[in-house]
Short mmCIF file of C-alpha atoms and ligand atoms in Angstrom, two decimals:
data_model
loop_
_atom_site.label_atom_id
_atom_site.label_comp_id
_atom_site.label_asym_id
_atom_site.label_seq_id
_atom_site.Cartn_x
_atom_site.Cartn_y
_atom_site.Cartn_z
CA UNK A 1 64.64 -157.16 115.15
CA UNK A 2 67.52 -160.01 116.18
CA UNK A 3 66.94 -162.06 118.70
CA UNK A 4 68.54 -160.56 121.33
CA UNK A 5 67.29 -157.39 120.33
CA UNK A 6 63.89 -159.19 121.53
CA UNK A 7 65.07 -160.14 124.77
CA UNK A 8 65.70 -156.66 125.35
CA UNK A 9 62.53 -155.53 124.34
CA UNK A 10 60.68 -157.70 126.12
CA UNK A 11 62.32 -157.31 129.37
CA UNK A 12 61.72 -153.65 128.87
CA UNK A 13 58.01 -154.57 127.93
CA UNK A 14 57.29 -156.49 131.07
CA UNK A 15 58.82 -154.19 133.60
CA UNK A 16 57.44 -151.11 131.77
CA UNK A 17 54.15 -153.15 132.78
CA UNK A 18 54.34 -153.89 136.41
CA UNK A 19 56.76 -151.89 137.79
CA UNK A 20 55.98 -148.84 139.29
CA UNK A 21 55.98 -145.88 136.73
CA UNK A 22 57.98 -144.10 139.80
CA UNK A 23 61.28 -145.86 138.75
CA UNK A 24 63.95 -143.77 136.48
CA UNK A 25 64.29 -143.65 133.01
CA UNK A 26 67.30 -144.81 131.93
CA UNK A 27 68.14 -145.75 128.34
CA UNK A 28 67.38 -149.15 127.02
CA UNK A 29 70.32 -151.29 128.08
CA UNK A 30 69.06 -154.56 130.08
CA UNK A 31 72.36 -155.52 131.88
CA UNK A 32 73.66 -159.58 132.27
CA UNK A 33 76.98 -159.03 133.80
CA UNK A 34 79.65 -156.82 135.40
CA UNK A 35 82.94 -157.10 136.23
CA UNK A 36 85.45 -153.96 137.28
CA UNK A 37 84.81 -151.02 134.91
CA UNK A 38 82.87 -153.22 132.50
CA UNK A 39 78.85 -154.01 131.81
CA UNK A 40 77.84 -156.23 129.03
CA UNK A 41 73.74 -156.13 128.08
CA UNK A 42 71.98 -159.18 126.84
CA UNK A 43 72.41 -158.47 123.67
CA UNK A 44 76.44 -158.98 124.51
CA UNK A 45 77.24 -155.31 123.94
CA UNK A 46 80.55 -154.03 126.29
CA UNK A 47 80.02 -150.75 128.15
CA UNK A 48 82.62 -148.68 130.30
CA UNK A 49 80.62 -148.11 133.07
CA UNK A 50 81.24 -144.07 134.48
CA UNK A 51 78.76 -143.80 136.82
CA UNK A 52 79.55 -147.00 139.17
CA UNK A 53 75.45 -147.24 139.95
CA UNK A 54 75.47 -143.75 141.19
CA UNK A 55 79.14 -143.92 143.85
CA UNK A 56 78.20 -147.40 144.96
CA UNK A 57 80.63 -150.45 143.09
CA UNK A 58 83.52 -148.31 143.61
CA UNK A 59 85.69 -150.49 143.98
CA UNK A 60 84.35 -151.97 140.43
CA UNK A 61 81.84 -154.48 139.80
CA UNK A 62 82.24 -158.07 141.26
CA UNK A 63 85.16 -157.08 142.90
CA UNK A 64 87.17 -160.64 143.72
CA UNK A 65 87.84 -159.56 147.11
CA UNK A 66 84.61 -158.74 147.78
CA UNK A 67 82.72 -161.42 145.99
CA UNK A 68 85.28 -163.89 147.63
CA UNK A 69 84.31 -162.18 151.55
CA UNK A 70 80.48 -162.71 150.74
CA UNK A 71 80.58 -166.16 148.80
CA UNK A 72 82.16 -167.32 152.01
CA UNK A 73 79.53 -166.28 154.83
CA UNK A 74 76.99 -167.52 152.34
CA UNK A 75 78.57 -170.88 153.60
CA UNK A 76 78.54 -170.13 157.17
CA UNK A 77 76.18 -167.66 158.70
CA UNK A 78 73.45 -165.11 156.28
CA UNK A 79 71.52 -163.80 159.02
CA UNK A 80 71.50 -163.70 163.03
CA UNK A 81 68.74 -160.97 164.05
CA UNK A 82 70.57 -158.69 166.83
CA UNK A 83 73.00 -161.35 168.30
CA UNK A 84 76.17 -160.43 168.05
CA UNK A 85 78.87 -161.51 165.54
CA UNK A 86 82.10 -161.27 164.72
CA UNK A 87 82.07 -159.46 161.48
CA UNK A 88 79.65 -156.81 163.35
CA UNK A 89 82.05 -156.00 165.96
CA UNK A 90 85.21 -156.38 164.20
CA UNK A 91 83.30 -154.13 161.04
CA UNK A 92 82.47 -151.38 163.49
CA UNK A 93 86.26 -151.52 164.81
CA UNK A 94 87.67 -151.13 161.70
CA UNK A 95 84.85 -148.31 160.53
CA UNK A 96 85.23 -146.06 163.39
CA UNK A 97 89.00 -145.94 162.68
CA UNK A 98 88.07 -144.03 159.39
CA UNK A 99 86.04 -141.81 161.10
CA UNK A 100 86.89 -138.63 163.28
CA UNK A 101 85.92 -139.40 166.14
CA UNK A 102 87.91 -139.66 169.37
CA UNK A 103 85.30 -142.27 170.49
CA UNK A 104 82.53 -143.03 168.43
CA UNK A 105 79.83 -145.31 168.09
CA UNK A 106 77.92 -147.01 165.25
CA UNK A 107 74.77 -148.00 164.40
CA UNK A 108 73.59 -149.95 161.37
CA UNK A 109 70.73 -149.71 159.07
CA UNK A 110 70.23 -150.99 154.87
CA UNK A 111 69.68 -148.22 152.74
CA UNK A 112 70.62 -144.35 152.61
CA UNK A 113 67.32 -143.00 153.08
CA UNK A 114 66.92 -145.17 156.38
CA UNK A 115 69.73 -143.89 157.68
CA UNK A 116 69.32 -140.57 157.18
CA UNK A 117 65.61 -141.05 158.85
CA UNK A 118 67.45 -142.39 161.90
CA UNK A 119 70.08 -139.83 161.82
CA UNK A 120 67.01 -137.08 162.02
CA UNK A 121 65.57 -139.21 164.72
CA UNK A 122 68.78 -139.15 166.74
CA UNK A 123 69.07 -135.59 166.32
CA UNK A 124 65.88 -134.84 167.69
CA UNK A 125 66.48 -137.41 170.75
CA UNK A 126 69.42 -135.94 171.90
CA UNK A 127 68.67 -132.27 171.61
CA UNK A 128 64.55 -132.41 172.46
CA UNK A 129 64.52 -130.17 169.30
CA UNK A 130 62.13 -130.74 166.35
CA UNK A 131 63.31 -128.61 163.15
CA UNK A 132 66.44 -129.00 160.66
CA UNK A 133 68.17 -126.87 158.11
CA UNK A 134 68.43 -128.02 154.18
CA UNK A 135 70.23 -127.08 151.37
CA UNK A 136 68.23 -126.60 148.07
CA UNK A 137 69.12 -129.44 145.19
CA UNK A 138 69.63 -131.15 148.46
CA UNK A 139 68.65 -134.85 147.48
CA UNK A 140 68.99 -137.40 151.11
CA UNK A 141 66.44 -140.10 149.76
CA UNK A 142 63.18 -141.45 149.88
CA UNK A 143 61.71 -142.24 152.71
CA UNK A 144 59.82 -140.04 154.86
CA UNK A 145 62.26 -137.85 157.16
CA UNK A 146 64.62 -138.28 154.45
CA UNK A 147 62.30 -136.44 151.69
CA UNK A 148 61.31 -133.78 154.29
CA UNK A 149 65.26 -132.77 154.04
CA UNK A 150 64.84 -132.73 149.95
CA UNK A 151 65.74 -129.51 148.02
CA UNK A 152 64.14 -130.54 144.59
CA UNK A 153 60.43 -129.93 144.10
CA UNK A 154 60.09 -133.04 141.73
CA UNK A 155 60.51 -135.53 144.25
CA UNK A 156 58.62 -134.04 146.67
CA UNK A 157 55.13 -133.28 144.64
CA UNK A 158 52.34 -134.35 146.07
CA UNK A 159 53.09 -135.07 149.41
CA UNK A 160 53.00 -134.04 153.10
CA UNK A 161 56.09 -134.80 154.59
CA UNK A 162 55.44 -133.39 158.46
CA UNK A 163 58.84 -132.35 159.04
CA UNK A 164 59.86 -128.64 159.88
CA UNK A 165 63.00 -127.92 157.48
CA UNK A 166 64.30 -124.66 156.84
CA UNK A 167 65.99 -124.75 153.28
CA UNK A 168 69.03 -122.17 152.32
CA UNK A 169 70.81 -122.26 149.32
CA UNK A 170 73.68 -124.40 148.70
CA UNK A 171 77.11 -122.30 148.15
CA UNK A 172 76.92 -122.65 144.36
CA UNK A 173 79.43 -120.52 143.14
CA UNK A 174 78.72 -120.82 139.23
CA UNK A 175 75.18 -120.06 139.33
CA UNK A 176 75.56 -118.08 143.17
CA UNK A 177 72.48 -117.07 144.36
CA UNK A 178 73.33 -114.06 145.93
CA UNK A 179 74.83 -113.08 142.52
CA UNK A 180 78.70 -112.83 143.97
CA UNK A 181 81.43 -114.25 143.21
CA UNK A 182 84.37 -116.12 145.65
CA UNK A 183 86.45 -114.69 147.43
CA UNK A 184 85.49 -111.25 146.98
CA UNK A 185 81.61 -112.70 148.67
CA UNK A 186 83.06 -113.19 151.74
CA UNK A 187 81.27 -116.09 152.10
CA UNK A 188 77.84 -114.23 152.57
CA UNK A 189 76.15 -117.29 151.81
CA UNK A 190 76.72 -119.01 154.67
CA UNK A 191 75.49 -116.05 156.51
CA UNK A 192 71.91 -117.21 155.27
CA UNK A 193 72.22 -120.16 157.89
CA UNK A 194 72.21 -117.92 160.64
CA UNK A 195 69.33 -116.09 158.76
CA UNK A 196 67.25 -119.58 158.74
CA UNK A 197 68.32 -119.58 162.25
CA UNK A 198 67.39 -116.52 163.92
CA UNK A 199 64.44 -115.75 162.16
CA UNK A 200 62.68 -118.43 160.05
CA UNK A 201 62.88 -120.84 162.86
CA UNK A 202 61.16 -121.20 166.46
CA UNK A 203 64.43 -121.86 167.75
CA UNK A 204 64.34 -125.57 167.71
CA UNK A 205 66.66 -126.49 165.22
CA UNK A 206 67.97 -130.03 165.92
CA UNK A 207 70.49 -130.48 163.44
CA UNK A 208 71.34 -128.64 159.56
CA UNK A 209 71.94 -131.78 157.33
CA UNK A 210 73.88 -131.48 154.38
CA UNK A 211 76.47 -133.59 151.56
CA UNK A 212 79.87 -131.86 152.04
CA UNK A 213 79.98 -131.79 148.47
CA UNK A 214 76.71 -132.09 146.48
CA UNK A 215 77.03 -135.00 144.34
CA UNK A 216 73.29 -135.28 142.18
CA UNK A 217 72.34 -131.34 142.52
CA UNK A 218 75.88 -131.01 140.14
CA UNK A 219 78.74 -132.07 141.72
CA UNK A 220 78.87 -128.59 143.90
CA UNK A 221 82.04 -127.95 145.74
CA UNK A 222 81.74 -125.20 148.69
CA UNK A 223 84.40 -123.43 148.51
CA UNK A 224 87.59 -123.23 150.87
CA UNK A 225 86.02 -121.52 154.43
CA UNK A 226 82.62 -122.50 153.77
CA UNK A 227 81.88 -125.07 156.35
CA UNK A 228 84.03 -124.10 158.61
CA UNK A 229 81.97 -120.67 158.48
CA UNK A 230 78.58 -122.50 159.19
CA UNK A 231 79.92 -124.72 162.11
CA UNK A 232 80.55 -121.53 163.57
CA UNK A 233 76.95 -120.19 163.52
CA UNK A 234 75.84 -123.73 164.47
CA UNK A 235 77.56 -123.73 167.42
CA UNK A 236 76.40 -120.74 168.34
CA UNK A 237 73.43 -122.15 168.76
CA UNK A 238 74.18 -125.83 169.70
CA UNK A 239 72.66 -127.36 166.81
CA UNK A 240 74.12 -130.41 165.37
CA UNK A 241 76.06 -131.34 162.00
CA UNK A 242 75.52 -133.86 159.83
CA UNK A 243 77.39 -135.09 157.07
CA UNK A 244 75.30 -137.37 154.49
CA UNK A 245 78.67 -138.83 152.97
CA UNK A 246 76.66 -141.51 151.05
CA UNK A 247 78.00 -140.27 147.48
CA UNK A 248 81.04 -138.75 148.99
CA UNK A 249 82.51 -140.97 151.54
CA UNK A 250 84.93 -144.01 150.67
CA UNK A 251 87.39 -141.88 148.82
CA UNK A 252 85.39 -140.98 146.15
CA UNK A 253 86.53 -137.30 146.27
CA UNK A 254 90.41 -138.03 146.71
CA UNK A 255 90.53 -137.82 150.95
CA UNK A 256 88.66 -140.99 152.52
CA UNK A 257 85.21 -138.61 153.46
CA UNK A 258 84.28 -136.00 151.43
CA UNK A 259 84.51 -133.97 154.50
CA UNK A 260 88.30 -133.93 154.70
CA UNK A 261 88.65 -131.19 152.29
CA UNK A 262 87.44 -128.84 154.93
CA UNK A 263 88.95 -128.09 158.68
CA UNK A 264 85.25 -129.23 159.93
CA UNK A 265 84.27 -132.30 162.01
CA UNK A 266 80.68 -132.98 162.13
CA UNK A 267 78.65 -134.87 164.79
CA UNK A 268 76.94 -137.51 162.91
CA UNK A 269 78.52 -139.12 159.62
CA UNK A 270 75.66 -140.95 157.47
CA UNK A 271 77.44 -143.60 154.69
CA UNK A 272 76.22 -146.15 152.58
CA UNK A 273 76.49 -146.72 148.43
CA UNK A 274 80.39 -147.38 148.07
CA UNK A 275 80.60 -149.25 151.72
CA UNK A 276 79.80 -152.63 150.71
CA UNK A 277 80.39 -152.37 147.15
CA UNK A 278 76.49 -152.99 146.13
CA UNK A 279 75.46 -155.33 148.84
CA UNK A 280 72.12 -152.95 150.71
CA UNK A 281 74.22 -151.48 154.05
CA UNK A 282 74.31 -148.15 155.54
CA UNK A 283 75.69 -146.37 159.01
CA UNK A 284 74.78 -144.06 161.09
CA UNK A 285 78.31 -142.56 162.99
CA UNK A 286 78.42 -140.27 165.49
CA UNK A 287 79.98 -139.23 168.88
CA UNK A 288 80.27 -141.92 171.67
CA UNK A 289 78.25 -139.57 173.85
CA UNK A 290 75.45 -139.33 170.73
CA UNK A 291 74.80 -142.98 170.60
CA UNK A 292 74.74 -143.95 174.43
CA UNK A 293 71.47 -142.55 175.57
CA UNK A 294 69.04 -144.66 173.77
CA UNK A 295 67.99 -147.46 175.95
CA UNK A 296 67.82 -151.20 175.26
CA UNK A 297 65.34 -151.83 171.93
CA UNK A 298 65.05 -148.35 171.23
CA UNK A 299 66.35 -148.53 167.82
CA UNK A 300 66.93 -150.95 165.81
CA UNK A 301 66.49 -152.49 162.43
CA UNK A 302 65.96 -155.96 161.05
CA UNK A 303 69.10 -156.43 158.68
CA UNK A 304 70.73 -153.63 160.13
CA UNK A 305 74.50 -155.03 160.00
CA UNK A 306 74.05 -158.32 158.66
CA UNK A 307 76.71 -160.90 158.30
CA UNK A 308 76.93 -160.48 154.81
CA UNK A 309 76.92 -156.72 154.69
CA UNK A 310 79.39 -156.46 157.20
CA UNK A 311 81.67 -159.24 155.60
CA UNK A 312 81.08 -156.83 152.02
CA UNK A 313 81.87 -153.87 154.11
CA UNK A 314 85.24 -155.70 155.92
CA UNK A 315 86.58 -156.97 152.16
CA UNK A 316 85.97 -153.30 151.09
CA UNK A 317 88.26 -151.58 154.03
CA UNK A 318 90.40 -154.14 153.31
CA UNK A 319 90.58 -153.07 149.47
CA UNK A 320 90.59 -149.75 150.13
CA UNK A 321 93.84 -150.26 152.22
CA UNK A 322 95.71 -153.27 149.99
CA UNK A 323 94.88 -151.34 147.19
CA UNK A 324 95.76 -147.37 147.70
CA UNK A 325 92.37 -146.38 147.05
CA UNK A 326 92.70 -143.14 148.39
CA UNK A 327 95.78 -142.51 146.05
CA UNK A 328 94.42 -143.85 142.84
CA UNK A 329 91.18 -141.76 143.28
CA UNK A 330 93.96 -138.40 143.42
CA UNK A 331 95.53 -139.37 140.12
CA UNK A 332 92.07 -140.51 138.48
CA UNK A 333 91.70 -136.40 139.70
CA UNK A 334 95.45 -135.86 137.93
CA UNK A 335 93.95 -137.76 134.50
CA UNK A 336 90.05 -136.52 133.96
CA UNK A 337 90.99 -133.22 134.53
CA UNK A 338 93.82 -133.04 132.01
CA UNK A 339 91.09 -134.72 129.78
CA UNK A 340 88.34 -132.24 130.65
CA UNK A 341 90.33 -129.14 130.71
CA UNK A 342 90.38 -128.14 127.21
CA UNK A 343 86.41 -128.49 127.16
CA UNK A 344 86.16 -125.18 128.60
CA UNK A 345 86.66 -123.93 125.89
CA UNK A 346 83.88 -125.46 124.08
CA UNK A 347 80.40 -123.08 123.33
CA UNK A 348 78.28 -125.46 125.10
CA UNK A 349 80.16 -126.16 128.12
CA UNK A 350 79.45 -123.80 131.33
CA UNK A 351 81.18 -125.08 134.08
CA UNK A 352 83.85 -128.31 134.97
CA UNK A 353 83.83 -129.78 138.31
CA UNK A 354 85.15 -132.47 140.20
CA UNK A 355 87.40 -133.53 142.87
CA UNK A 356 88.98 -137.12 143.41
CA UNK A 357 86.67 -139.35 140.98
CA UNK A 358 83.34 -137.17 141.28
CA UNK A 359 83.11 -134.99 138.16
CA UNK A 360 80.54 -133.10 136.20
CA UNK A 361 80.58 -131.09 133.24
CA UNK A 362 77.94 -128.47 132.88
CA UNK A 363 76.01 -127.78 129.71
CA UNK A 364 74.30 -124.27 128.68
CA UNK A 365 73.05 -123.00 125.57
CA UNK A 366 74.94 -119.92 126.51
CA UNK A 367 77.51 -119.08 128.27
CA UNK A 368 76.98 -115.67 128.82
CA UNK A 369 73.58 -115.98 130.31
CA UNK A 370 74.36 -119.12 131.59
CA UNK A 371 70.81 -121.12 130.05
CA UNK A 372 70.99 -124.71 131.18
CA UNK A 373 70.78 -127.10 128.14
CA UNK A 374 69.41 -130.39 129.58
CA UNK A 375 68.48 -131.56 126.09
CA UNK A 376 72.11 -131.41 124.96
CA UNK A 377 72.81 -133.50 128.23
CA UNK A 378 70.42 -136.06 126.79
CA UNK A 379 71.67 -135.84 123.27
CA UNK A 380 75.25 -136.35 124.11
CA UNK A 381 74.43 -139.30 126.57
CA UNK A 382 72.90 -140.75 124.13
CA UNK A 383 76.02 -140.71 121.80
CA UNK A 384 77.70 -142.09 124.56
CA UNK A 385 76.14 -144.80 124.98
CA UNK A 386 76.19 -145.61 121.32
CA UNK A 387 79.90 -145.64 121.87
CA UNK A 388 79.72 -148.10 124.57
CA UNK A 389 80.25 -145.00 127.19
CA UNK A 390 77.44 -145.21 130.37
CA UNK A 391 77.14 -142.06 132.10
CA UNK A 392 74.42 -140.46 134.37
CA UNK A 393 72.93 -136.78 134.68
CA UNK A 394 72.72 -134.23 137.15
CA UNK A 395 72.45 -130.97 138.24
CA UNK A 396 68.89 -129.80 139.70
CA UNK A 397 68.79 -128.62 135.89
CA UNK A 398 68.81 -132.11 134.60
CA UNK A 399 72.63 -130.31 132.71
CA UNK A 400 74.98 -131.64 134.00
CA UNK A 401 76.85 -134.81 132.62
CA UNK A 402 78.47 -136.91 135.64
CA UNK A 403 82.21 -138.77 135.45
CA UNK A 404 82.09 -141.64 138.29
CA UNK A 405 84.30 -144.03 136.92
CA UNK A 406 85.17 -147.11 139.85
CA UNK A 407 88.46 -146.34 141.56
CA UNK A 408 89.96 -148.88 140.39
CA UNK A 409 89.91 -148.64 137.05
CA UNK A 410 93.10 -149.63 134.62
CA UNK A 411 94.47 -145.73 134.04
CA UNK A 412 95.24 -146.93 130.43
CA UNK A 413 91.29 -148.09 129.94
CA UNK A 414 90.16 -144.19 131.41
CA UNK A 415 92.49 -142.35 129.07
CA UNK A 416 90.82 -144.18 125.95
CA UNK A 417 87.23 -143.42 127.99
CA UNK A 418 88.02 -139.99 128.07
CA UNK A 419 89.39 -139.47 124.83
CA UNK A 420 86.45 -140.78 123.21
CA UNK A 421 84.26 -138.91 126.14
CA UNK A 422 85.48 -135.71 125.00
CA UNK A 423 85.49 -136.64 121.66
CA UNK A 424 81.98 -137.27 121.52
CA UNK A 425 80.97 -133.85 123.38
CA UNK A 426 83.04 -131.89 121.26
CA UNK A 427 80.98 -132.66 118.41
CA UNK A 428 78.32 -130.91 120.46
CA UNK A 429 79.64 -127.21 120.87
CA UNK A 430 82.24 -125.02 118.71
CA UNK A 431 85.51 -124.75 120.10
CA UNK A 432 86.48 -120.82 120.68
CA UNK A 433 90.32 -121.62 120.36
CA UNK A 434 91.86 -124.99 119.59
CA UNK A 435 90.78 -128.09 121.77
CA UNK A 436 94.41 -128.61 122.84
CA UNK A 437 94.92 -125.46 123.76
CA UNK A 438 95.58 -125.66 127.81
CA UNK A 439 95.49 -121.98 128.99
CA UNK A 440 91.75 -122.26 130.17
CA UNK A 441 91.31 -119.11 132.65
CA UNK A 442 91.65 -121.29 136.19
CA UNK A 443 88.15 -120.38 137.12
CA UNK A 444 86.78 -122.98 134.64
CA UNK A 445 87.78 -126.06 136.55
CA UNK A 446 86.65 -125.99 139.82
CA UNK A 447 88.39 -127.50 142.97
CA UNK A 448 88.47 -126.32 146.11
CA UNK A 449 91.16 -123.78 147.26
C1 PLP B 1 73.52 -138.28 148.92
C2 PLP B 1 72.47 -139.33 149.08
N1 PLP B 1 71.89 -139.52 150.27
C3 PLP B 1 70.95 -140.45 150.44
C4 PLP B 1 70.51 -141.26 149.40
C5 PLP B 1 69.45 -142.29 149.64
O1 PLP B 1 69.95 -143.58 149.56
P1 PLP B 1 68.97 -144.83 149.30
O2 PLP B 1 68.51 -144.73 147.89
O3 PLP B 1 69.84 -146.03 149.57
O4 PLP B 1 67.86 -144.71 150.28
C6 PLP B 1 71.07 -141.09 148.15
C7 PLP B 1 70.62 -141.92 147.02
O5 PLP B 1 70.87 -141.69 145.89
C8 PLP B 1 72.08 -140.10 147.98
O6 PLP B 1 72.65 -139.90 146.79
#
C-alpha cells in the first residue's frame, strides 16, 4: 500500500472506530480540498463532483465570492446571540424578495431538520391543530418532528416519533400507485389527500408537508395540475402548505424555487442546503400574518441567523444574481438531457428524470416489469468513481443514480462529464437501437408539462 494510500486507510480506520455506525456509507474517498466542480482526496486524486454534497455548494465549492463574504466577518463580528445586525436584516430583505409573498416574514434556524421541526411547530400554533399529511419516500430530516413526516421505513426503525401524520403516496407516475397513467388518471392521486383528510384523520390536520419535487425518493416530478389539485382540497379544509424547498430551492430545478413550476403558492417555504453554499443555515418563510403571533422569546434558536451565515447567504443572492444562475441551471437542463436521452434506450435503464440541474436515471433489471436494480446502481457508481466521476443514489429503491452537478460549472467540463457518464453506464445494459439514435418515445424523459 503507498503512502497515501495509508492515510486513507487510516482515516477510514479511525472514524470507522468512533463515529457513530449511523453515518452513510459512502465509498472510500477521504477528501483535502474543493474548489468549483472539483474534489481532490489525500491521495491527490481529481474528482468531478455531481452531487454538490447532496444540492448544497451549488454555487461550487469555495466559491470566491462566498469565501471572500465569510473570510471578512471572520474579521469583524462571528457571533451576536439575538441582537440585531446588519447582515440579518439586510439578508431577510433580500430573501423575502425571492419569495412569494406579498409580505412575509422570516425566521432563522441551522439545519434542515430544525427547520422543518419549527415549521410543524408553527403550523400547529397558528391553526390549534395537531396532525399533518406526508408523502411516502418523503425524506424532511432527522430530528424528531422532522422524522415523524418521513416516508421511508429505514430511517424511522426503531423509534416512537409522537407525531400524528397521515402518509399518501407521492404522484409517481413511473411506478403510479394507483396503476394509471397521466393524463388519462385525471389526477386521481391527489384525490387520496382528501381521502387522508376526510377519513383517516380526526379532523385536525395542521398542515400537509411536502418537496415540490422529490429530490432523494428519485427525483419525482408531479406532474402539470398536481399541486394545484391538492391546494384545492386543502383549502377546503383550511389546512396549511408547506413547501420543504431544501433540495429544490435556489434554482436548482431551472425557476428560483422548485415550486415555480406549478401555479401554487404555499404558506410556509422551508430552505436550507444551497442558501449559504455549505456554511449550517436554514429558514423558515411564511406569510407576514404566520409569523406575527408568537410573542417575545417564543422561538428562537442559538445560531439561528448568524453573522456568518447570513454574510454566506448575502454573497450567495448576490451570485445567484451577478451570475445568471437561474439561466445557467436551464441550459445545464438543455445539455444533460441531450446527454441522457439516448440512454433510454439502454436494457437497464427504466426511467430519466430531471428538471433544471436535478436529474436521476433509474435502473431496473427489467423494463417490462419494472424490477429495481440497486446493485447495478452500486456497480456503476463504483465505475464512476474509478473514472474520477462522484455521484450519489436515490430512489426509495436505493436505483436511482443522481446528476447534481454545481450550477456553475464550465459547460465544456459537463459535456466531457457526461460523455464519460454515459459512457460508463452504457457498458452496463444492451442498447435496443443505436446509442445515438434520438427518437426516444417522449415519455422516457420526464419534465413537467
Ligand atoms: C428535502 C430535505 N429536507 C430536509 C433535510 C434535512 O436537512 P438537515 O440534514 O440539514 O437536517 C434534508 C437533508 O438531506 C432534505 O434533503
Amino acid at each position: 500500500m503507498s503512502k497515501r494510500a495509508a492515510v486513507t486507510s487510516q482515516i477510514m480506520d479511525i472514524e470507522g472506530e468512533v463515529l457513530s455506525t449511523s453515518l452513510g456509507s459512502y465509498f472510500p474517498i477521504v477528501w483535502d480540498q474543493a474548489a468549483g466542480s472539483k474534489v481532490w482526496d489525500v491521495e491527490g486524486n481529481e474528482y468531478i463532483d455531481l452531487t454538490c454534497g447532496i444540492c448544497v455548494t451549488s454555487l461550487g465549492h469555495c466559491h470566491p465570492r462566498v469565501t471572500s463574504a465569510v473570510s471578512r466577518q471572520l474579521q469583524d463580528l462571528v457571533f451576536c446571540y439575538e441582537f440585531p445586525h446588519p447582515n440579518r436584516s439586510r439578508y431577510a430583505q433580500r430573501l423575502l424578495d425571492t419569495l412569494p409573498f406579498d409580505e412575509g416574514r422570516v425566521l432563522f434556524k441551522s439545519t434542515g431538520g430544525e427547520a422543518i421541526d419549527t415549521s410543524m411547530l408553527l403550523a400547529q400554533f397558528e391553526t390549534g391543530r395537531n396532525e399533518f399529511i406526508a408523502y411516502h419516500g418523503a425524506f424532511h430530516g432527522a430530528t424528531f418532528g422532522a422524522l415523524a413526516l418521513t416516508g421511508e421505513r429505514k430511517y424511522k426503525e426503531g423509534y416512537f416519533l409522537g407525531q400524528r401524520v397521515h402518509f399518501v403516496p407521492y404522484p409517481y407516475c413511473y411506478r403510479c400507485p394507483l396503476g394509471q397513467s397521466f393524463p388519462g388518471c385525471d389526477l386521481r392521486c391527489a384525490d387520496l389527500v382528501a381521502h387522508a383528510i376526510e377519513y383517516a384523520s380526526t379532523g385536525s390536520i395542521a398542515a400537509l408537508v411536502a418537496e415540490p419535487m422529490q429530490s432523494s425518493a428519485g427525483v419525482i416530478i408531479p406532474p402539470a395540475g398536481y399541486w394545484t389539485r391538492v391546494r384545492e382540497i386543502l383549502d377546503q379544509h383550511d389546512i396549511l402548505l408547506i413547501f420543504d424547498e431544501i433540495q429544490t430551492g435556489f434554482a436548482r430545478t431551472g425557476r428560483f424555487y422548485g415550486f415555480e413550476h406549478y401555479s401554487v403558492v404555499p404558506d410556509i417555504i422551508v430552505l436550507s442546503k444551497a442558501i449559504a453554499n455549505g456554511l449550517p443555515m436554514s429558514v423558515v418563510a411564511a406569510r407576514s400574518d404566520l409569523l406575527a403571533h408568537w410573542g417575545p422569546d417564543a422561538h428562537s434558536s442559538t445560531f439561528g441567523g448568524n453573522p456568518l451565515a447570513c454574510a454566506a447567504g448575502l454573497a450567495v443572492l448576490d451570485t445567484i444574481a451577478s451570475e445568471d444562475i437561474v439561466g445557467r441551471s436551464q441550459e445545464i437542463e438543455r445539455i444533460i438531457q441531450d446527454h441522457l436521452r439516448p440512454l433510454a434506450n439502454l436494457s437497464s435503464v427504466g426511467d430519466i428524470r430531471g428538471l433544471g440541474a436535478l436529474w436521476g436515471v433509474e435502473f431496473v433489471s427489467d423494463r417490462a416489469t419494472r424490477e429495481p436494480a440497486p446493485t447495478t446502481v452500486a456497480e456503476i457508481r463504483q465505475d464512476l468513481q474509478e473514472a474520477g466521476i462522484l455521484t450519489v443514489n436515490g430512489g426509495v429503491h436505493g436505483n436511482m443514480i443522481r446528476v447534481l452537478p454545481a450550477l456553475t460549472i464550465d459547460f465544456d467540463l459537463l459535456h466531457q462529464t457526461l460523455t464519460t457518464f454515459t459512457s460508463i453506464v452504457g457498458e452496463h445494459g444492451e442498447y435496443r437501437i443505436g446509442r445515438d439514435e434520438g427518437d426516444m418515445p417522449d415519455a422516457e424523459i420526464r419534465v413537467p408539462a
